[in-house]
mmCIF file of C-alpha atoms in Angstrom:
data_model
loop_
_atom_site.group_PDB
_atom_site.id
_atom_site.type_symbol
_atom_site.label_atom_id
_atom_site.label_comp_id
_atom_site.label_asym_id
_atom_site.label_seq_id
_atom_site.Cartn_x
_atom_site.Cartn_y
_atom_site.Cartn_z
ATOM 1 C CA MET A 271 0.000 0.000 0.000
ATOM 2 C CA THR A 272 2.836 2.394 0.756
ATOM 3 C CA THR A 273 4.417 1.599 -2.613
ATOM 4 C CA PHE A 274 1.214 2.629 -4.402
ATOM 5 C CA ALA A 275 0.993 5.811 -2.342
ATOM 6 C CA ALA A 276 4.588 6.703 -3.238
ATOM 7 C CA ILE A 277 3.986 6.088 -6.940
ATOM 8 C CA ALA A 278 0.690 7.936 -6.854
ATOM 9 C CA SER A 279 2.254 10.965 -5.203
ATOM 10 C CA LYS A 280 5.097 11.136 -7.774
ATOM 11 C CA ARG A 281 3.071 10.747 -10.957
ATOM 12 C CA GLY A 282 -0.493 11.307 -9.857
ATOM 13 C CA ALA A 283 -2.996 8.573 -9.050
ATOM 14 C CA PHE A 284 -4.240 8.241 -12.653
ATOM 15 C CA ALA A 285 -0.992 8.874 -14.569
ATOM 16 C CA ASP A 286 -0.911 5.504 -16.358
ATOM 17 C CA MET A 287 -4.623 5.444 -17.216
ATOM 18 C CA ASP A 288 -6.272 6.760 -20.363
ATOM 19 C CA LYS A 289 -9.027 9.366 -20.146
ATOM 20 C CA ALA A 290 -11.919 6.865 -20.320
ATOM 21 C CA ALA A 291 -10.371 4.787 -17.543
ATOM 22 C CA ILE A 292 -9.885 7.888 -15.393
ATOM 23 C CA ASP A 293 -13.510 8.922 -15.871
ATOM 24 C CA VAL A 294 -14.739 5.412 -15.034
ATOM 25 C CA ALA A 295 -12.490 5.184 -11.973
ATOM 26 C CA LYS A 296 -13.806 8.528 -10.701
ATOM 27 C CA ALA A 297 -17.421 7.534 -11.369
ATOM 28 C CA LEU A 298 -16.956 4.199 -9.600
ATOM 29 C CA ALA A 299 -15.345 5.876 -6.598
ATOM 30 C CA ARG A 300 -18.320 8.255 -6.446
ATOM 31 C CA LEU A 301 -20.847 5.373 -6.321
ATOM 32 C CA SER A 302 -20.001 4.508 -2.718
ATOM 33 C CA GLU A 303 -20.972 8.044 -1.689
ATOM 34 C CA LEU A 304 -24.451 7.893 -3.253
ATOM 35 C CA THR A 305 -27.574 7.243 -1.210
ATOM 36 C CA ASN A 306 -29.798 4.314 -2.203
ATOM 37 C CA PHE A 307 -32.251 6.773 -3.769
ATOM 38 C CA GLU A 308 -29.484 8.370 -5.857
ATOM 39 C CA LEU A 309 -28.120 4.958 -6.809
ATOM 40 C CA ARG A 310 -31.568 3.890 -8.031
ATOM 41 C CA GLY A 311 -31.737 7.107 -10.069
ATOM 42 C CA GLU A 312 -28.352 6.335 -11.617
ATOM 43 C CA TRP A 313 -29.628 2.858 -12.507
ATOM 44 C CA ARG A 314 -32.699 4.438 -14.195
ATOM 45 C CA ARG A 315 -30.488 6.816 -16.161
ATOM 46 C CA LEU A 316 -28.060 4.141 -17.368
ATOM 47 C CA HIS A 317 -30.439 1.216 -17.924
ATOM 48 C CA ARG A 318 -33.352 3.381 -19.113
ATOM 49 C CA MET A 319 -35.718 1.479 -16.840
ATOM 50 C CA PRO A 320 -36.360 1.331 -13.108
ATOM 51 C CA PRO A 321 -34.371 -1.202 -11.082
ATOM 52 C CA PRO A 322 -36.155 -4.266 -9.698
ATOM 53 C CA MET A 323 -38.076 -3.462 -6.511
ATOM 54 C CA ARG A 324 -36.074 -5.214 -3.810
ATOM 55 C CA LEU A 325 -32.632 -5.172 -5.403
ATOM 56 C CA SER A 326 -29.892 -4.907 -2.776
ATOM 57 C CA ARG A 327 -27.484 -1.999 -2.712
ATOM 58 C CA ASP A 328 -24.673 -4.337 -3.734
ATOM 59 C CA LEU A 329 -26.522 -5.494 -6.863
ATOM 60 C CA LEU A 330 -27.581 -1.936 -7.696
ATOM 61 C CA THR A 331 -23.938 -0.884 -7.506
ATOM 62 C CA ARG A 332 -22.849 -3.816 -9.664
ATOM 63 C CA GLY A 333 -25.474 -3.034 -12.308
ATOM 64 C CA VAL A 334 -24.497 0.636 -12.445
ATOM 65 C CA THR A 335 -20.795 -0.278 -12.489
ATOM 66 C CA TYR A 336 -21.295 -2.632 -15.422
ATOM 67 C CA LYS A 337 -23.173 -0.017 -17.444
ATOM 68 C CA LEU A 338 -20.526 2.648 -16.751
ATOM 69 C CA GLN A 339 -17.757 0.312 -17.889
ATOM 70 C CA GLU A 340 -19.789 -0.823 -20.886
ATOM 71 C CA ARG A 341 -20.248 2.764 -22.038
ATOM 72 C CA ALA A 342 -16.566 3.597 -21.559
ATOM 73 C CA TYR A 343 -14.994 0.465 -23.035
ATOM 74 C CA GLY A 344 -17.752 -1.018 -25.180
ATOM 75 C CA GLY A 345 -20.088 -3.923 -24.539
ATOM 76 C CA LEU A 346 -19.846 -7.553 -25.508
ATOM 77 C CA SER A 347 -18.637 -8.394 -28.992
ATOM 78 C CA THR A 348 -21.158 -9.546 -31.575
ATOM 79 C CA ALA A 349 -19.642 -13.037 -31.511
ATOM 80 C CA THR A 350 -19.948 -13.281 -27.726
ATOM 81 C CA THR A 351 -23.538 -12.037 -27.819
ATOM 82 C CA ARG A 352 -24.370 -14.638 -30.476
ATOM 83 C CA LYS A 353 -22.748 -17.461 -28.448
ATOM 84 C CA LEU A 354 -24.640 -16.447 -25.317
ATOM 85 C CA ALA A 355 -27.925 -16.385 -27.244
ATOM 86 C CA GLN A 356 -27.205 -19.864 -28.646
ATOM 87 C CA ALA A 357 -26.350 -21.204 -25.194
ATOM 88 C CA ALA A 358 -29.559 -19.755 -23.754
ATOM 89 C CA ALA A 359 -31.678 -21.174 -26.588
ATOM 90 C CA ASP A 360 -30.152 -24.669 -26.492
ATOM 91 C CA PRO A 361 -28.605 -25.430 -23.094
ATOM 92 C CA LEU A 362 -27.929 -29.064 -24.049
ATOM 93 C CA GLY A 363 -26.357 -28.154 -27.381
ATOM 94 C CA ARG A 364 -22.769 -28.629 -28.467
ATOM 95 C CA GLY A 365 -20.211 -27.892 -25.825
ATOM 96 C CA ALA A 366 -22.668 -28.193 -22.960
ATOM 97 C CA ALA A 367 -22.357 -31.024 -20.472
ATOM 98 C CA LYS A 368 -25.021 -33.651 -20.957
ATOM 99 C CA PRO A 369 -26.585 -35.350 -17.962
ATOM 100 C CA ALA A 370 -25.276 -38.839 -17.270
ATOM 101 C CA PRO A 371 -27.664 -41.572 -18.342
ATOM 102 C CA PRO A 372 -29.318 -43.370 -15.447
ATOM 103 C CA ILE A 373 -27.721 -46.611 -14.381
ATOM 104 C CA SER A 374 -29.975 -49.545 -15.187
ATOM 105 C CA LEU A 375 -29.459 -52.837 -13.430
ATOM 106 C CA LYS A 376 -30.552 -56.043 -15.110
ATOM 107 C CA PRO A 377 -32.492 -58.669 -13.167
ATOM 108 C CA GLY A 378 -30.092 -61.144 -11.606
ATOM 109 C CA THR A 379 -27.446 -58.544 -10.759
ATOM 110 C CA ARG A 380 -25.994 -58.963 -7.272
ATOM 111 C CA LEU A 381 -24.797 -55.910 -5.389
ATOM 112 C CA VAL A 382 -22.439 -56.558 -2.507
ATOM 113 C CA ARG A 383 -21.577 -54.007 0.170
ATOM 114 C CA GLU A 384 -19.800 -54.380 3.470
ATOM 115 C CA TRP A 385 -21.226 -52.240 6.267
ATOM 116 C CA ARG A 386 -19.734 -52.282 9.765
ATOM 117 C CA GLY A 387 -18.119 -55.660 9.297
ATOM 118 C CA VAL A 388 -21.200 -57.349 7.807
ATOM 119 C CA THR A 389 -21.403 -58.206 4.105
ATOM 120 C CA HIS A 390 -24.797 -57.382 2.572
ATOM 121 C CA THR A 391 -25.951 -58.774 -0.772
ATOM 122 C CA ALA A 392 -28.876 -57.292 -2.681
ATOM 123 C CA LEU A 393 -30.322 -59.188 -5.641
ATOM 124 C CA ILE A 394 -31.964 -57.182 -8.414
ATOM 125 C CA HIS A 395 -35.320 -58.478 -9.709
ATOM 126 C CA ALA A 396 -37.535 -57.028 -12.440
ATOM 127 C CA ASP A 397 -40.040 -55.865 -9.820
ATOM 128 C CA GLY A 398 -37.710 -54.751 -7.013
ATOM 129 C CA ILE A 399 -34.731 -55.659 -4.866
ATOM 130 C CA GLU A 400 -34.341 -58.693 -2.647
ATOM 131 C CA TRP A 401 -32.326 -58.410 0.563
ATOM 132 C CA ARG A 402 -32.303 -61.013 3.323
ATOM 133 C CA GLY A 403 -35.214 -62.853 1.718
ATOM 134 C CA GLN A 404 -37.534 -59.824 1.557
ATOM 135 C CA ARG A 405 -38.484 -57.664 -1.429
ATOM 136 C CA TYR A 406 -38.080 -53.876 -1.428
ATOM 137 C CA ARG A 407 -39.114 -51.297 -3.993
ATOM 138 C CA SER A 408 -35.763 -49.467 -4.210
ATOM 139 C CA LEU A 409 -32.091 -49.605 -3.308
ATOM 140 C CA SER A 410 -32.588 -46.608 -1.042
ATOM 141 C CA VAL A 411 -35.030 -48.557 1.124
ATOM 142 C CA VAL A 412 -32.492 -51.390 1.393
ATOM 143 C CA ALA A 413 -29.705 -48.942 2.274
ATOM 144 C CA ARG A 414 -31.944 -47.403 4.954
ATOM 145 C CA LYS A 415 -32.678 -50.854 6.426
ATOM 146 C CA ILE A 416 -28.952 -51.653 6.524
ATOM 147 C CA THR A 417 -27.693 -48.352 7.960
ATOM 148 C CA GLY A 418 -30.677 -47.027 9.875
ATOM 149 C CA ALA A 419 -30.219 -43.674 8.102
ATOM 150 C CA ARG A 420 -31.465 -42.126 4.866
ATOM 151 C CA TRP A 421 -28.999 -42.964 2.127
ATOM 152 C CA SER A 422 -29.104 -42.789 -1.628
ATOM 153 C CA GLY A 423 -29.267 -46.476 -2.513
ATOM 154 C CA PRO A 424 -27.160 -46.160 -5.674
ATOM 155 C CA ARG A 425 -24.579 -44.174 -3.740
ATOM 156 C CA PHE A 426 -24.537 -46.640 -0.849
ATOM 157 C CA PHE A 427 -23.931 -49.552 -3.228
ATOM 158 C CA GLY A 428 -21.295 -47.624 -5.226
ATOM 159 C CA LEU A 429 -23.322 -47.097 -8.395
ATOM 160 C CA ARG A 430 -22.894 -43.353 -8.857
ATOM 161 C CA ARG A 431 -21.483 -42.476 -12.282
ATOM 162 C CA ARG A 432 -18.393 -40.610 -11.039
ATOM 163 C CA GLN A 433 -17.515 -43.496 -8.733
ATOM 164 C CA LEU A 434 -17.777 -45.925 -11.638
ATOM 165 C CA ASP A 435 -15.723 -43.645 -13.908
ATOM 166 C CA SER A 436 -12.962 -43.140 -11.361
ATOM 167 C CA TYR A 437 -12.897 -46.886 -10.641
ATOM 168 C CA SER A 438 -12.648 -47.830 -14.317
ATOM 169 C CA SER A 439 -9.948 -45.215 -15.019
ATOM 170 C CA ALA A 440 -7.955 -46.438 -12.013
ATOM 171 C CA ARG A 441 -8.274 -50.026 -13.254
ATOM 172 C CA ALA A 442 -7.214 -48.995 -16.777
ATOM 173 C CA GLY A 443 -3.826 -47.896 -15.442
ATOM 174 C CA HIS A 444 -3.148 -51.359 -13.995
ATOM 175 C CA GLY A 445 -2.523 -53.622 -16.954
ATOM 176 C CA GLU A 446 -2.674 -57.374 -16.560
ATOM 177 C CA GLY A 447 0.428 -59.454 -16.776
#
């Protein structure tokens, strides 16, 4: 901080800034001195519409700050505006992450999990899950019976996608032979 003060006193606080940057810096410094009423007026002037009713002072300041900088330095490029519009219109389009497909278990699959020293085996049927000779409607119900707490059944039995991916990538690094 003392280094900045020494430089600022030798060359002036805005010596390395162009005129637009100086004007923006002064305007931004002035924002903290405005009352909420004045800040809302500044929003109206810059956005050409009233601010939302219960917008916090922080968000009002951010909105005014953005508009001041946009006017001084220019807004988003045409290409960026077009990409944002495409992303908003098609959120699952190219480049966007697609949701992982649900894990489907075929009848006859056995899921084995050790919990507190006891090995539990759940058998998948077409109409539910069998555990200890009883049928349950979901893995989560079985996990709850085993642990006594609310668990995600797929998570409890290690079926979450990221767990499977990390397991398979770890196994890929260990070649056989």
